[in-house]
mmCIF file of C-alpha atoms in Angstrom:
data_model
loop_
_atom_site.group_PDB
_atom_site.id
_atom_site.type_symbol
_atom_site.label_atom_id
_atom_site.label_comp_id
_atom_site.label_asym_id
_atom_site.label_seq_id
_atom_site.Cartn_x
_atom_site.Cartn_y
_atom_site.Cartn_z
ATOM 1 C CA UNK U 146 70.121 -14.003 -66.794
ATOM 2 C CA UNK U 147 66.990 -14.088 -68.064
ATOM 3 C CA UNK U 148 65.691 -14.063 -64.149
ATOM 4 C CA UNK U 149 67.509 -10.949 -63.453
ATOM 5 C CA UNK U 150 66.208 -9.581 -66.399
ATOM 6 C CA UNK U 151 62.605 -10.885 -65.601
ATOM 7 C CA UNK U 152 63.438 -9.218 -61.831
ATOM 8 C CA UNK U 153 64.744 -5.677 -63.097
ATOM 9 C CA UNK U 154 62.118 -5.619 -65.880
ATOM 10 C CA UNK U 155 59.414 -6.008 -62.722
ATOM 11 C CA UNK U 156 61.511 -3.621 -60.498
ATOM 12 C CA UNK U 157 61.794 -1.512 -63.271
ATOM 13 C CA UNK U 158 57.631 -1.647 -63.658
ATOM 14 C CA UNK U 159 57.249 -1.255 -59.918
ATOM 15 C CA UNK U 160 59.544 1.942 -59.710
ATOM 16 C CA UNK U 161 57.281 3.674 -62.687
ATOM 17 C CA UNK U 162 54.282 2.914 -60.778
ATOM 18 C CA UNK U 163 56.341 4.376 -57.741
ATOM 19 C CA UNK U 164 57.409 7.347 -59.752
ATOM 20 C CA UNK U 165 54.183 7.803 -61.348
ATOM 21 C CA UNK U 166 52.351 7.520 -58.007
ATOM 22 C CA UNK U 167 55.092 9.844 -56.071
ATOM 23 C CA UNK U 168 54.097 12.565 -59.087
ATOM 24 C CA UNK U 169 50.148 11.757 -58.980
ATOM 25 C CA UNK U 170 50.750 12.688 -55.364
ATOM 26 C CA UNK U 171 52.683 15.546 -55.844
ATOM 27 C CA UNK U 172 49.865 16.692 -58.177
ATOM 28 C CA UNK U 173 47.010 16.370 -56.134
ATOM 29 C CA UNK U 174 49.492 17.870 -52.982
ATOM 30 C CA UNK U 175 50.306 21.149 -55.325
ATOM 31 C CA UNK U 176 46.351 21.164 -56.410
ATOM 32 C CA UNK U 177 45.090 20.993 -52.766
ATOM 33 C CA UNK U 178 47.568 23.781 -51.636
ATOM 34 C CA UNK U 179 46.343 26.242 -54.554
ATOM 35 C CA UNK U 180 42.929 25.185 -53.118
ATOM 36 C CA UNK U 181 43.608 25.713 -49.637
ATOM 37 C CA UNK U 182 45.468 29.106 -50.408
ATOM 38 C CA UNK U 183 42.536 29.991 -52.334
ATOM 39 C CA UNK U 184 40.288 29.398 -49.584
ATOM 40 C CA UNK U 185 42.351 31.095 -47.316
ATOM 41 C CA UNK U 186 42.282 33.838 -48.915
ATOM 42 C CA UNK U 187 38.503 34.239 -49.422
ATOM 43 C CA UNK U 188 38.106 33.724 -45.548
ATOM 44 C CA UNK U 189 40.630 36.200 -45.095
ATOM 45 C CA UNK U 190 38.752 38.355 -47.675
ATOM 46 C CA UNK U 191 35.375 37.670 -45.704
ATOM 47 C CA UNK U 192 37.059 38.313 -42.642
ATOM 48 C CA UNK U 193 37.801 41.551 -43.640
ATOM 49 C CA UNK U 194 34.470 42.492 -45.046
ATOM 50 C CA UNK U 195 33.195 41.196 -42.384
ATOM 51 C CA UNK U 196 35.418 43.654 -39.869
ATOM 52 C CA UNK U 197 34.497 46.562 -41.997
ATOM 53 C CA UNK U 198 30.652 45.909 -42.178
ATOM 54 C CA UNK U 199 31.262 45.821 -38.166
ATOM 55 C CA UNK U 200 33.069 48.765 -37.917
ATOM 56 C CA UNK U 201 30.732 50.473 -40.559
ATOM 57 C CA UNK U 202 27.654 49.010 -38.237
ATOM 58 C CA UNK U 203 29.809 50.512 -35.337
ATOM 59 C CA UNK U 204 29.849 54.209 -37.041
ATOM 60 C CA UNK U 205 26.013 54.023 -37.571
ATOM 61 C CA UNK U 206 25.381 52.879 -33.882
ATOM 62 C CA UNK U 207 27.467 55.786 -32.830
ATOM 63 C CA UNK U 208 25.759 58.397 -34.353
ATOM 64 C CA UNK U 209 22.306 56.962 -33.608
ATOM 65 C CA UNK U 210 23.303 56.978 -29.937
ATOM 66 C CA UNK U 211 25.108 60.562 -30.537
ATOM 67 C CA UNK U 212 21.852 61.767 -32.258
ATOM 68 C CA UNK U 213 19.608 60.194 -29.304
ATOM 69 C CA UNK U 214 21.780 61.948 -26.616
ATOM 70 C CA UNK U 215 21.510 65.123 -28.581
ATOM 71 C CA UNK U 216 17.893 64.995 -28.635
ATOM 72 C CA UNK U 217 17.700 64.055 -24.807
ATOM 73 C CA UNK U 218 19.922 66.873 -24.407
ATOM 74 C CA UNK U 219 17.812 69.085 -26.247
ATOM 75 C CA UNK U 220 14.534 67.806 -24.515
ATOM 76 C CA UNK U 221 16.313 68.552 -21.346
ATOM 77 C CA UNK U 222 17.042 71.722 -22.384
ATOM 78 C CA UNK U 223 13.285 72.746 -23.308
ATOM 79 C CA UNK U 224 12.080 71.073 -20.420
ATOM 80 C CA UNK U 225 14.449 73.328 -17.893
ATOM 81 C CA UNK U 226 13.063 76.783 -19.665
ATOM 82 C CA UNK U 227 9.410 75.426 -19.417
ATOM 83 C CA UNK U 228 10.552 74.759 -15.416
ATOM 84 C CA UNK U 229 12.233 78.165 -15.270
ATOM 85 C CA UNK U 230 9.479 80.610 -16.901
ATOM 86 C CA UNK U 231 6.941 78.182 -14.993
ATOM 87 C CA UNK U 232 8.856 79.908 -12.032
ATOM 88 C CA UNK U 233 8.794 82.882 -13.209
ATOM 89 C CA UNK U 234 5.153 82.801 -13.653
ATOM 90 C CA UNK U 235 4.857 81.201 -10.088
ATOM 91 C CA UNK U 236 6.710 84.171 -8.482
ATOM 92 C CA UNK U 237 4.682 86.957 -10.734
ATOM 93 C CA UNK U 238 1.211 85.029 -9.706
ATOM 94 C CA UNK U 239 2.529 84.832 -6.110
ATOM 95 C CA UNK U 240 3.154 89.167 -5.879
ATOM 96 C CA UNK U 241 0.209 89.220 -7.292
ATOM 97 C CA UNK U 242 -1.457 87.486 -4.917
ATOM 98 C CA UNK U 243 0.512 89.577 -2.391
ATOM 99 C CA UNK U 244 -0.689 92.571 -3.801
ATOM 100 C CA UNK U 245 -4.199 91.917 -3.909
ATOM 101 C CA UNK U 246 -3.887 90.523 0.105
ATOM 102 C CA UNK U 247 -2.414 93.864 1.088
ATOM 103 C CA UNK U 248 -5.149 95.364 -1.152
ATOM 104 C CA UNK U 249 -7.844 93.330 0.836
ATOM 105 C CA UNK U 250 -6.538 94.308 3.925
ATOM 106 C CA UNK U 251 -6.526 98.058 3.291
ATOM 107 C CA UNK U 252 -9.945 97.530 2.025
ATOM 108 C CA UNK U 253 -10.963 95.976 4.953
ATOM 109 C CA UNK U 254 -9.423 98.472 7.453
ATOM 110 C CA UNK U 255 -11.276 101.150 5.390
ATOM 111 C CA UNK U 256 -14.567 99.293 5.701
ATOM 112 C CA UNK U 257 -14.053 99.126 9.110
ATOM 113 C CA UNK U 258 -13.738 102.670 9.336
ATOM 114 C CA UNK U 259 -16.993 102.912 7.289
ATOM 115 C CA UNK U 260 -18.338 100.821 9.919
ATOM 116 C CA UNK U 261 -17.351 102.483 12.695
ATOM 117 C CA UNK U 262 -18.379 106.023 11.682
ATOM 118 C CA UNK U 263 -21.753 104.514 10.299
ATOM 119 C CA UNK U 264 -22.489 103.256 13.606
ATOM 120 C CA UNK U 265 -20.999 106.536 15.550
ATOM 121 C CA UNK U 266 -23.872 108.160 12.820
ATOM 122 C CA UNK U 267 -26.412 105.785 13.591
ATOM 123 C CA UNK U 268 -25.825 106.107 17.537
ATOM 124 C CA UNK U 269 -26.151 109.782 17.225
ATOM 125 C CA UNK U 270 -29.094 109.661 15.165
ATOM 126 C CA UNK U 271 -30.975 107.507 17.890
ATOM 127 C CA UNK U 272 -29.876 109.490 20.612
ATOM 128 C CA UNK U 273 -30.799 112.855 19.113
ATOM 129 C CA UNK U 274 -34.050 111.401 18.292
ATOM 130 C CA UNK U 275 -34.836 110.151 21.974
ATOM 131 C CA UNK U 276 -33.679 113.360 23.246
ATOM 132 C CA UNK U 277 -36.398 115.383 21.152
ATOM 133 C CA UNK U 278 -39.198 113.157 22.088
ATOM 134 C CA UNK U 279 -40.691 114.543 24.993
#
């Protein structure tokens, strides 16, 4: 009896080990979940930040590019009224231009008049002269 005793005593040491490992296990299973949960949770947080720094990063970008199309816009803008009253100026410069051609050519018709009655003047004048020289 004293064998069976001897073997359930040991079998009886072997399951507390057992049991004792089973729970150890158990322990360090539940303490490694909590971790894991934990860490899940921060990259889950981070993930998030993360998203809303991008999307924050996103909002910025848009109104840079929505203040740099604005501006381009706005540049365009100035740049078409320069273009247009440079036109403006181009069209005034060319009636003027015009003007003063029409101006040149009356001027020149009169001269020519000038001309030709000078010279009628100046024919007479000789021919009256050689007429009273004897």
């Amino acid at each position: 009896m004293s064998l069976i005793t001897n073997e359930m005593n040991e079998l009886a040491g072997q399951l507390g080990i057992a049991t004792l490992l089973f729970f150890s296990l158990l322990v360090v299973s539940v303490v490694l979940l909590v971790y894991i949960r934990s860490q899940a949770k921060q990259t889950d947080k981070y993930i998030r930040v993360q998203a809303l720094e991008a999307e924050q990063q996103k909002e910025k970008d848009k109104q840079i590019y929505m203040g740099i199309i604005e501006t381009i816009r706005q540049d365009r803008e100035k740049d078409q009224t320069i273009l247009m009253s440079t036109l403006e100026d181009n069209r005034q410069q060319i009636n003027m231009l015009r003007t003063l051609v029409e101006q040149m050519r009356t001027h020149e018709q009169a001269v020519q008049v000038l001309l030709n009655k000078t010279s009628q003047i100046l024919e007479n004048r000789c021919a009256n002269h050689l007429i009273r020289k004897p």
